[in-house]
Coordinates of C-alpha atoms in Angstrom, one line a residue:
M23 CA -6.1 35.7 35.5
K24 CA -7.6 32.5 36.6
A25 CA -7.3 28.8 35.6
C26 CA -9.8 27.4 33.3
P27 CA -11.4 24.6 35.2
Y28 CA -11.4 22.3 32.4
C29 CA -8.2 22.5 31.0
A30 CA -6.1 24.9 33.5
R31 CA -4.9 27.2 31.1
S32 CA -4.6 30.8 32.5
I33 CA -7.0 32.9 30.8
E34 CA -8.9 36.4 31.4
D35 CA -11.0 37.1 34.8
D36 CA -14.1 38.0 33.2
A37 CA -13.8 35.5 30.6
V38 CA -17.2 33.4 29.8
R39 CA -15.4 30.7 27.4
C40 CA -11.9 29.1 27.5
P41 CA -10.4 30.3 24.4
Y42 CA -8.3 27.2 24.4
C43 CA -10.9 24.1 24.9
Q44 CA -14.0 26.3 24.3
G45 CA -15.4 25.4 28.0
D46 CA -18.4 27.2 28.5
L47 CA -17.6 29.3 31.9
T48 CA -21.2 29.9 32.6
A49 CA -23.1 27.6 35.0
H50 CA -26.3 26.2 33.7
S51 CA -28.6 23.1 33.9
P52 CA -28.2 19.9 31.9
S53 CA -30.6 19.9 29.0
S54 CA -32.9 16.9 28.4
D55 CA -30.8 15.4 25.3
S56 CA -27.9 14.0 28.1
P57 CA -26.5 11.1 26.7
S58 CA -27.9 7.4 27.9
S59 CA -25.9 5.2 30.1
P60 CA -24.6 7.9 32.5
A61 CA -22.4 6.8 35.2
P62 CA -23.9 7.3 39.1
P63 CA -23.3 10.7 40.2
S64 CA -20.6 11.5 42.6
T65 CA -21.9 11.4 46.2
A66 CA -19.3 14.2 47.3
A67 CA -20.8 17.5 46.8
A68 CA -17.6 19.3 46.5
T69 CA -16.1 17.0 43.9
P70 CA -14.9 19.3 40.6
P71 CA -16.0 18.2 37.0
G72 CA -13.3 16.0 35.3
T73 CA -12.5 14.1 38.5
G74 CA -10.2 11.1 37.4
A75 CA -9.1 12.7 33.8
L76 CA -5.2 12.4 33.1
R77 CA -5.9 14.5 30.1
F78 CA -8.6 15.9 27.8
T79 CA -8.1 15.5 24.1
H80 CA -11.3 17.0 22.9
S81 CA -13.3 19.9 23.9
G82 CA -17.4 20.4 22.7
F83 CA -19.4 23.0 24.1
R84 CA -20.8 20.6 26.7
F85 CA -18.9 17.6 26.6
V86 CA -15.3 16.7 27.0
L87 CA -13.6 13.5 25.8
G88 CA -10.4 12.5 27.5
Y89 CA -8.8 9.8 29.5
G90 CA -7.9 8.2 32.7
T91 CA -5.5 5.8 34.2
D92 CA -7.4 2.6 32.6
F93 CA -10.3 4.1 31.0
F94 CA -11.6 6.6 28.2
G95 CA -14.3 9.0 29.2
I96 CA -16.6 11.5 28.5
W97 CA -17.0 14.1 30.8
E98 CA -20.2 16.9 31.3
R99 CA -18.9 20.0 32.1
D100 CA -21.8 20.8 34.4
R101 CA -22.1 17.7 36.2
S102 CA -19.4 17.3 39.2
G103 CA -17.3 14.2 39.6
G104 CA -16.2 11.5 37.3
P105 CA -16.9 10.6 33.5
M106 CA -20.6 10.2 32.8
E107 CA -19.6 7.2 30.4
R108 CA -16.2 5.0 30.3
F109 CA -14.8 3.0 28.0
P110 CA -12.1 0.5 28.1
R111 CA -8.6 1.7 27.6
T112 CA -8.2 -0.7 24.7
D113 CA -8.6 0.2 20.8
P114 CA -12.2 -1.0 20.5
G115 CA -12.6 1.2 23.7
W116 CA -11.3 4.1 21.8
I117 CA -13.2 4.0 18.9
Q118 CA -16.4 3.7 20.7
A119 CA -15.6 6.7 23.1
W120 CA -14.9 8.8 19.9
N121 CA -17.7 7.5 17.9
R122 CA -20.1 8.4 20.8
F123 CA -18.7 11.7 21.4
H124 CA -18.4 12.9 18.1
A125 CA -22.0 12.4 17.9
L126 CA -22.8 14.5 20.9
E127 CA -20.2 17.1 19.8
P128 CA -19.8 17.4 16.3
Q129 CA -18.3 20.6 16.4
A130 CA -15.7 19.8 18.9
V131 CA -12.1 20.9 18.8
E132 CA -8.9 19.4 19.8
V133 CA -7.3 20.1 23.0
P134 CA -3.6 21.3 22.2
S135 CA -0.9 18.4 23.4
S136 CA 0.7 21.5 25.2
T137 CA -2.4 21.8 27.4
T138 CA -2.7 20.5 30.8
A139 CA -5.0 18.1 32.5
R140 CA -7.5 19.1 34.6
P141 CA -6.5 19.2 38.0
S142 CA -7.9 16.7 40.6
P143 CA -8.4 16.8 44.0
G144 CA -5.0 16.1 46.0
R145 CA -2.9 17.2 42.9
P146 CA -1.9 20.7 43.3
Q147 CA 0.1 20.7 40.5
P148 CA -1.4 20.6 36.6
V149 CA 0.3 17.6 34.5
T150 CA 1.5 18.7 31.0
G151 CA 2.8 17.1 27.9
Q152 CA 0.4 13.9 28.2
P153 CA 0.6 12.3 24.7
E154 CA -2.3 11.4 22.5
P155 CA -3.7 8.1 23.2
S156 CA -3.0 5.7 20.7
P157 CA -5.1 3.1 19.5
S158 CA -2.3 1.2 18.1
A159 CA -2.7 -2.6 19.2
G160 CA -0.3 -3.4 22.1
A161 CA 0.1 0.1 23.3
Q162 CA 0.4 0.1 27.2
P163 CA -2.0 3.0 29.2
T164 CA 0.4 6.2 29.4
I165 CA 0.1 7.4 32.9
A166 CA 0.2 11.3 33.4
P167 CA 3.4 12.7 35.7
T168 CA 2.3 13.9 38.9
Q169 CA 4.4 16.8 38.9
Q170 CA 5.2 19.8 36.6
Q171 CA 7.1 18.9 33.7
P172 CA 10.2 21.4 32.8
E173 CA 9.6 23.5 29.7
G174 CA 10.0 22.1 26.3
A175 CA 9.5 18.4 28.0
G176 CA 8.1 16.1 25.1
E177 CA 9.1 18.2 21.9
A178 CA 10.4 16.1 19.4
P179 CA 14.2 16.4 18.4
A180 CA 15.3 18.8 16.1
R181 CA 16.2 16.1 13.5
Q182 CA 12.7 14.9 13.2
R183 CA 10.7 15.6 10.1
I184 CA 6.8 15.7 9.7
G185 CA 5.8 12.7 8.1
E186 CA 8.4 10.0 9.6
G187 CA 7.4 6.4 8.8
A188 CA 5.2 7.2 6.0
L189 CA 5.2 5.2 2.6
R190 CA 1.9 7.5 1.1
F191 CA 0.2 10.2 2.3
S192 CA -3.4 9.5 0.8
H193 CA -5.5 12.5 2.2
S194 CA -4.5 15.6 3.5
G195 CA -6.3 18.2 5.7
S196 CA -5.4 21.9 6.8
R197 CA -3.7 20.1 9.9
Y198 CA -3.7 16.3 9.6
I199 CA -2.4 14.4 7.0
L200 CA -3.7 10.5 6.5
G201 CA -1.3 7.8 5.3
Y202 CA 0.3 4.7 5.9
G203 CA 3.3 3.0 6.9
V204 CA 4.7 -0.5 6.3
D205 CA 2.3 -2.1 9.0
F206 CA 0.1 0.6 10.1
F207 CA -2.3 3.5 9.0
G208 CA -1.7 6.7 9.9
I209 CA -2.7 10.1 10.8
W210 CA 0.1 12.9 11.2
D211 CA 0.0 16.2 12.6
R212 CA 1.6 19.1 10.8
Q213 CA 2.4 20.7 13.9
T214 CA 4.1 17.6 15.3
P215 CA 7.2 16.4 13.8
G216 CA 8.0 12.8 13.9
E217 CA 5.7 9.7 13.9
P218 CA 2.0 9.7 13.8
V219 CA -0.2 10.9 16.3
L220 CA -2.4 8.1 15.8
R221 CA -1.7 4.4 14.6
F222 CA -4.2 1.8 13.0
P223 CA -3.8 -1.8 11.9
R224 CA -3.0 -2.2 8.4
T225 CA -6.2 -4.3 7.8
D226 CA -9.7 -3.2 6.2
E227 CA -11.2 -2.7 9.9
G228 CA -8.1 -0.6 10.8
W229 CA -8.6 1.7 7.5
S230 CA -12.3 2.1 8.5
Q231 CA -11.0 3.5 11.7
A232 CA -8.6 5.8 10.6
W233 CA -10.6 7.0 7.9
N234 CA -14.0 7.7 10.3
R235 CA -11.2 9.6 12.7
F236 CA -9.0 11.5 10.0
T237 CA -12.8 12.8 8.5
A238 CA -14.0 13.9 11.8
W239 CA -10.9 16.0 12.4
E240 CA -10.9 17.4 8.6
P241 CA -14.2 16.9 6.7
R242 CA -12.7 19.1 4.2
A243 CA -10.0 17.2 3.5
M244 CA -8.5 16.4 -0.1
E245 CA -7.2 13.3 -1.9
V246 CA -3.3 13.5 -2.3
A247 CA -2.8 13.2 -6.0
K248 CA -1.9 9.6 -6.7
E249 CA 0.6 10.8 -9.7
G250 CA 2.6 12.3 -6.9
T251 CA 5.7 11.4 -5.4
P252 CA 4.7 8.7 -2.8
A253 CA 6.3 9.1 0.8
P254 CA 8.6 6.3 1.7
D255 CA 10.0 5.9 5.2
P256 CA 12.9 8.2 5.3
R257 CA 15.0 6.0 7.4
G258 CA 15.5 3.1 4.7
A259 CA 13.8 0.9 2.3
P260 CA 10.6 -1.4 4.0
V261 CA 12.2 -4.7 3.5
G262 CA 15.4 -5.8 2.0
I263 CA 17.7 -4.3 -0.4
Y264 CA 16.8 -2.9 -3.6
R265 CA 19.0 -4.4 -6.6
S266 CA 18.4 -3.1 -10.2
G267 CA 17.6 -5.3 -12.5
H268 CA 18.1 -3.1 -15.7
T269 CA 21.3 -5.0 -16.9
L270 CA 19.3 -8.1 -16.6
A271 CA 16.3 -6.5 -18.6
G272 CA 18.7 -5.4 -21.2
V273 CA 20.1 -9.2 -21.7
I274 CA 16.7 -10.3 -22.2
V275 CA 15.6 -7.9 -24.9
A276 CA 18.7 -8.2 -26.8
A277 CA 18.2 -12.1 -26.5
I278 CA 14.5 -12.0 -27.6
S279 CA 15.4 -9.5 -30.3
L280 CA 17.8 -11.9 -31.7
T281 CA 15.0 -15.0 -31.4
V282 CA 12.7 -12.7 -33.2
I283 CA 15.1 -13.1 -36.1
L284 CA 15.5 -16.5 -36.0
E285 CA 11.6 -16.9 -36.0
L286 CA 11.1 -14.9 -38.9
V287 CA 13.9 -17.1 -40.8
A288 CA 12.1 -20.3 -39.5
A289 CA 8.8 -19.0 -40.8
A290 CA 10.4 -18.4 -44.3
L291 CA 11.7 -21.5 -44.4
W292 CA 8.6 -23.2 -43.3
A293 CA 6.5 -21.0 -46.1
A294 CA 9.1 -22.2 -48.6
H295 CA 8.7 -25.8 -47.4
V296 CA 4.7 -25.7 -48.2
G297 CA 5.8 -24.6 -51.8
T298 CA 8.3 -27.7 -51.6
V299 CA 5.4 -29.8 -50.5
S300 CA 3.0 -28.7 -53.4
S301 CA 5.4 -29.1 -55.8
F302 CA 6.2 -32.7 -54.4
A303 CA 2.7 -33.4 -54.8
R304 CA 2.6 -32.5 -58.6
G305 CA 5.6 -34.5 -59.1
T306 CA 7.8 -31.5 -59.8
A307 CA 9.9 -32.0 -56.6
T308 CA 11.9 -34.9 -55.6
Y309 CA 11.8 -36.4 -52.2
A310 CA 15.5 -35.4 -51.2
Q311 CA 14.3 -31.6 -51.9
L312 CA 11.4 -32.3 -49.8
R313 CA 13.3 -33.9 -47.0
D314 CA 16.3 -31.2 -47.2
S315 CA 13.4 -28.4 -47.2
R316 CA 12.0 -29.7 -44.1
D317 CA 15.2 -30.2 -42.4
A318 CA 16.1 -26.7 -42.9
A319 CA 13.1 -25.6 -41.6
L320 CA 13.5 -27.8 -38.4
G321 CA 17.2 -26.1 -38.3
A322 CA 16.1 -22.9 -38.0
D323 CA 13.5 -23.8 -35.2
G324 CA 16.4 -26.0 -33.5
F325 CA 18.7 -22.7 -33.3
T326 CA 15.7 -20.8 -31.8
V327 CA 14.8 -23.4 -29.1
A328 CA 18.5 -23.2 -28.2
L329 CA 18.6 -19.6 -27.8
V330 CA 15.0 -19.6 -25.9
A331 CA 16.2 -21.9 -23.4
I332 CA 19.1 -19.3 -22.5
T333 CA 17.0 -16.5 -22.7
A334 CA 14.5 -18.3 -20.2
V335 CA 17.3 -18.9 -17.8
V336 CA 18.2 -15.1 -17.8
W337 CA 14.3 -14.3 -17.4
L338 CA 14.2 -16.4 -14.3
I339 CA 17.0 -14.3 -12.7
W340 CA 15.4 -11.5 -13.7
Q341 CA 12.0 -12.0 -12.8
F342 CA 13.3 -13.3 -9.3
R343 CA 15.2 -10.1 -8.5
A344 CA 12.5 -7.9 -9.6
H345 CA 9.7 -9.5 -7.3
T346 CA 12.3 -9.4 -4.4
N347 CA 12.5 -5.6 -5.1
L348 CA 8.8 -5.6 -5.0
R349 CA 9.3 -5.5 -1.2
A350 CA 12.0 -3.0 -1.1
L351 CA 10.0 -0.6 -2.8
G352 CA 7.3 -0.8 0.1
A353 CA 5.0 -3.0 -1.7
A354 CA 2.9 -5.1 0.7
Q355 CA -0.2 -7.7 1.0
L356 CA 1.7 -9.8 -2.1
K357 CA 0.6 -13.2 -2.7
Y358 CA 3.8 -14.8 -4.0
T359 CA 7.2 -14.9 -2.7
P360 CA 10.2 -14.7 -5.6
G361 CA 10.8 -18.2 -5.4
W362 CA 7.3 -19.2 -6.2
A363 CA 7.2 -16.8 -8.8
V364 CA 9.7 -18.8 -10.6
A365 CA 8.9 -22.1 -9.6
W366 CA 5.2 -21.7 -11.2
W367 CA 6.9 -22.2 -14.4
F368 CA 7.9 -25.5 -13.9
I369 CA 4.7 -27.1 -12.4
P370 CA 2.5 -28.8 -15.2
I371 CA -1.0 -27.8 -15.5
A372 CA -0.4 -25.1 -13.0
N373 CA 2.1 -23.3 -15.3
I374 CA -0.8 -22.6 -17.8
V375 CA -2.0 -19.7 -15.3
M376 CA 0.1 -19.2 -12.6
P377 CA 3.3 -17.7 -14.3
Y378 CA 0.7 -15.2 -15.6
L379 CA -0.6 -14.1 -12.3
T380 CA 2.9 -13.9 -10.9
M381 CA 3.9 -11.6 -13.8
R382 CA 0.4 -9.5 -13.4
E383 CA 1.3 -9.1 -9.6
L384 CA 5.0 -7.8 -10.6
Y385 CA 3.6 -5.5 -13.2
K386 CA 1.1 -3.8 -11.1
A387 CA 3.2 -3.8 -7.7
S388 CA 5.6 -1.6 -9.6
D389 CA 3.5 0.9 -10.6
P390 CA 5.6 4.0 -9.5
A391 CA 2.1 5.9 -8.4
A392 CA 0.8 3.0 -6.3
G393 CA 1.4 2.6 -2.6
S394 CA 1.9 -0.3 -0.8
V395 CA -1.8 -1.8 -0.7
D396 CA -3.4 -0.1 -3.8
W397 CA -1.5 -1.6 -6.2
A398 CA -3.8 -4.4 -6.3
T399 CA -6.7 -2.2 -7.8
R400 CA -4.7 -0.6 -10.6
G401 CA -5.2 -1.6 -14.0
G402 CA -3.3 -1.3 -17.2
A403 CA -2.4 -5.1 -17.1
G404 CA -4.1 -5.4 -20.8
L405 CA -0.4 -5.7 -22.4
L406 CA 0.2 -8.8 -20.0
G407 CA -3.2 -10.3 -21.2
M408 CA -2.2 -10.0 -24.8
W409 CA 1.3 -11.4 -24.1
W410 CA 0.3 -14.4 -22.4
A411 CA -2.4 -14.9 -24.8
A412 CA 0.2 -15.3 -27.6
R413 CA 2.2 -17.6 -25.5
L414 CA -0.4 -19.9 -24.9
I415 CA -1.6 -19.8 -28.9
T416 CA 2.1 -20.2 -29.7
Q417 CA 2.3 -23.3 -27.3
V418 CA -1.0 -24.9 -28.9
L419 CA 0.3 -24.5 -32.5
F420 CA 3.4 -25.9 -32.2
Q421 CA 2.3 -28.8 -30.2
I422 CA -0.1 -29.7 -33.0
G423 CA 2.5 -29.3 -35.4
T424 CA 4.6 -31.7 -33.6
A425 CA 1.8 -34.3 -33.2
I426 CA 1.0 -34.6 -37.0
D427 CA 2.0 -38.1 -38.5
I428 CA 3.7 -36.9 -41.8
R429 CA 3.2 -40.5 -43.7
S430 CA 1.3 -38.8 -46.2
V431 CA 1.5 -35.4 -48.3
P432 CA -1.6 -33.6 -46.7
A433 CA 0.0 -34.4 -43.4
L434 CA 3.1 -32.7 -44.6
R435 CA 1.6 -29.6 -45.8
A436 CA -0.6 -29.4 -42.5
E437 CA 2.6 -29.6 -40.7
A438 CA 4.0 -27.1 -42.5
W439 CA 1.5 -24.7 -42.1
F440 CA 1.1 -24.9 -38.4
F441 CA 5.1 -24.7 -38.0
L442 CA 4.4 -21.7 -40.1
L443 CA 1.7 -20.0 -38.2
A444 CA 3.7 -21.2 -34.7
N445 CA 6.5 -19.1 -35.5
M446 CA 5.0 -16.3 -36.5
S447 CA 2.8 -16.3 -33.5
F448 CA 6.2 -16.7 -31.4
A449 CA 7.7 -13.8 -33.1
G450 CA 4.6 -11.9 -31.8
L451 CA 5.0 -13.2 -28.8
S452 CA 8.5 -12.1 -28.6
V453 CA 7.6 -8.7 -29.2
L454 CA 5.1 -8.8 -26.4
A455 CA 7.7 -9.9 -24.0
I456 CA 9.9 -7.2 -24.8
L457 CA 7.5 -4.7 -24.1
V458 CA 6.8 -6.5 -20.8
V459 CA 10.3 -6.6 -19.7
R460 CA 10.9 -2.8 -20.5
A461 CA 7.6 -2.2 -18.7
V462 CA 8.2 -3.8 -15.5
D463 CA 11.9 -2.2 -15.4
S464 CA 11.0 1.1 -16.3
R465 CA 8.3 1.1 -14.0
Q466 CA 10.6 -0.1 -10.9
S467 CA 13.1 2.2 -12.0
Q468 CA 10.9 5.2 -11.7
K469 CA 9.8 3.9 -8.5
R470 CA 12.7 3.8 -7.1
E471 CA 13.6 7.2 -8.2
R472 CA 10.8 8.8 -6.8
M473 CA 11.5 6.9 -3.2
S474 CA 15.0 8.5 -3.4
A475 CA 13.8 11.9 -4.3
W476 CA 11.1 11.6 -1.5
M477 CA 14.1 10.4 1.0
R478 CA 16.3 13.5 -0.2
S479 CA 13.3 15.9 0.6
F480 CA 13.3 14.4 4.2
G481 CA 16.9 15.0 4.5
Q482 CA 19.4 12.5 5.9
P483 CA 18.2 10.9 9.1
G484 CA 20.0 11.5 12.3

């Protein structure tokens, strides 16, 4: 048995290629396609390949990727001394090193994490257990120990499960899984329980980096079905505590249902008033009958307004709670806080548009099949559009009816028609509002249940 000169694993004496890191053990001359910007050659003739490496992470037929104390590097197997190319030990440096190495060695394989680093001069013992270099921002350089670690060092605790920290997985390969957590994109290793082996910032640039790295490892990966169960962090809700709004939603639905009845009654009274106005114009109805008919219709509208005011208070409480639940359900990159979701209803001019936008965010981010970021790209908000259009139409009809000067018979007839149409529109608006509330409540309940089911599948965290 002999030691591989690249990964220090024990191999057969007559081996011509390392079965672990795929290193070519036969000497051959460098070819003409060597990478550009090589590092100056070492002046020490006896210096072995891989000098300065703390650990090799990926191995190709000719080149090896790894890192030293303060750099990422690419070593050439047939070139003695240090790396032929160096990159800063930073997030951008890692991306540059990986992209460069992947261009040189598209068929490279990952060196197992239990593999020992290449021994360097003055280091008689190979180092083991060096963790994967993480490109996450702010990560401190990890220096390998200078002595043999005991067997089993660095292994994940038994209670850890694969995929910890994930809110949802988006793509799956034969070994690695791509997904995201509360504030990062990550790549998880099926063979390494616990946190992701690589983290990237939760930004557009971070997603590009995560995707490029994942597809390099898993070119035949498949997208995880979006209708599947999202993968929440098994250690608890991402932000805040989930408080069900189901009871409040039930109160709103009951109150709006009663409102629909009053609106239909008011519409019928205004329709009768139209007939009374016509009779008054023909001289077959008295002014007292005309006045009583109008007062009855206005009285029904008055009861409706009082009930709507009570319902509106409950609605705002429910909307505040539902919007707060979005963060407890893992939604991120929300534009509106729960407080502003309520406040926009009271700001003139702005309340023509902003309440609709806050409700649209609430509806889309509550989608049980959506992750914490991709909810913004979800469709299906057509119900919200119809509900808000009915609300604006109803408001315009009531405002026109209220503004009419009723000192003539034609004005009385116009007022009655506008209020009749306004009440019919209000009834339609109320039905749509019931559908909106029930939809949001159902979506949040389903999303919560899916999170709970996933949490149970991970077991109770220790």
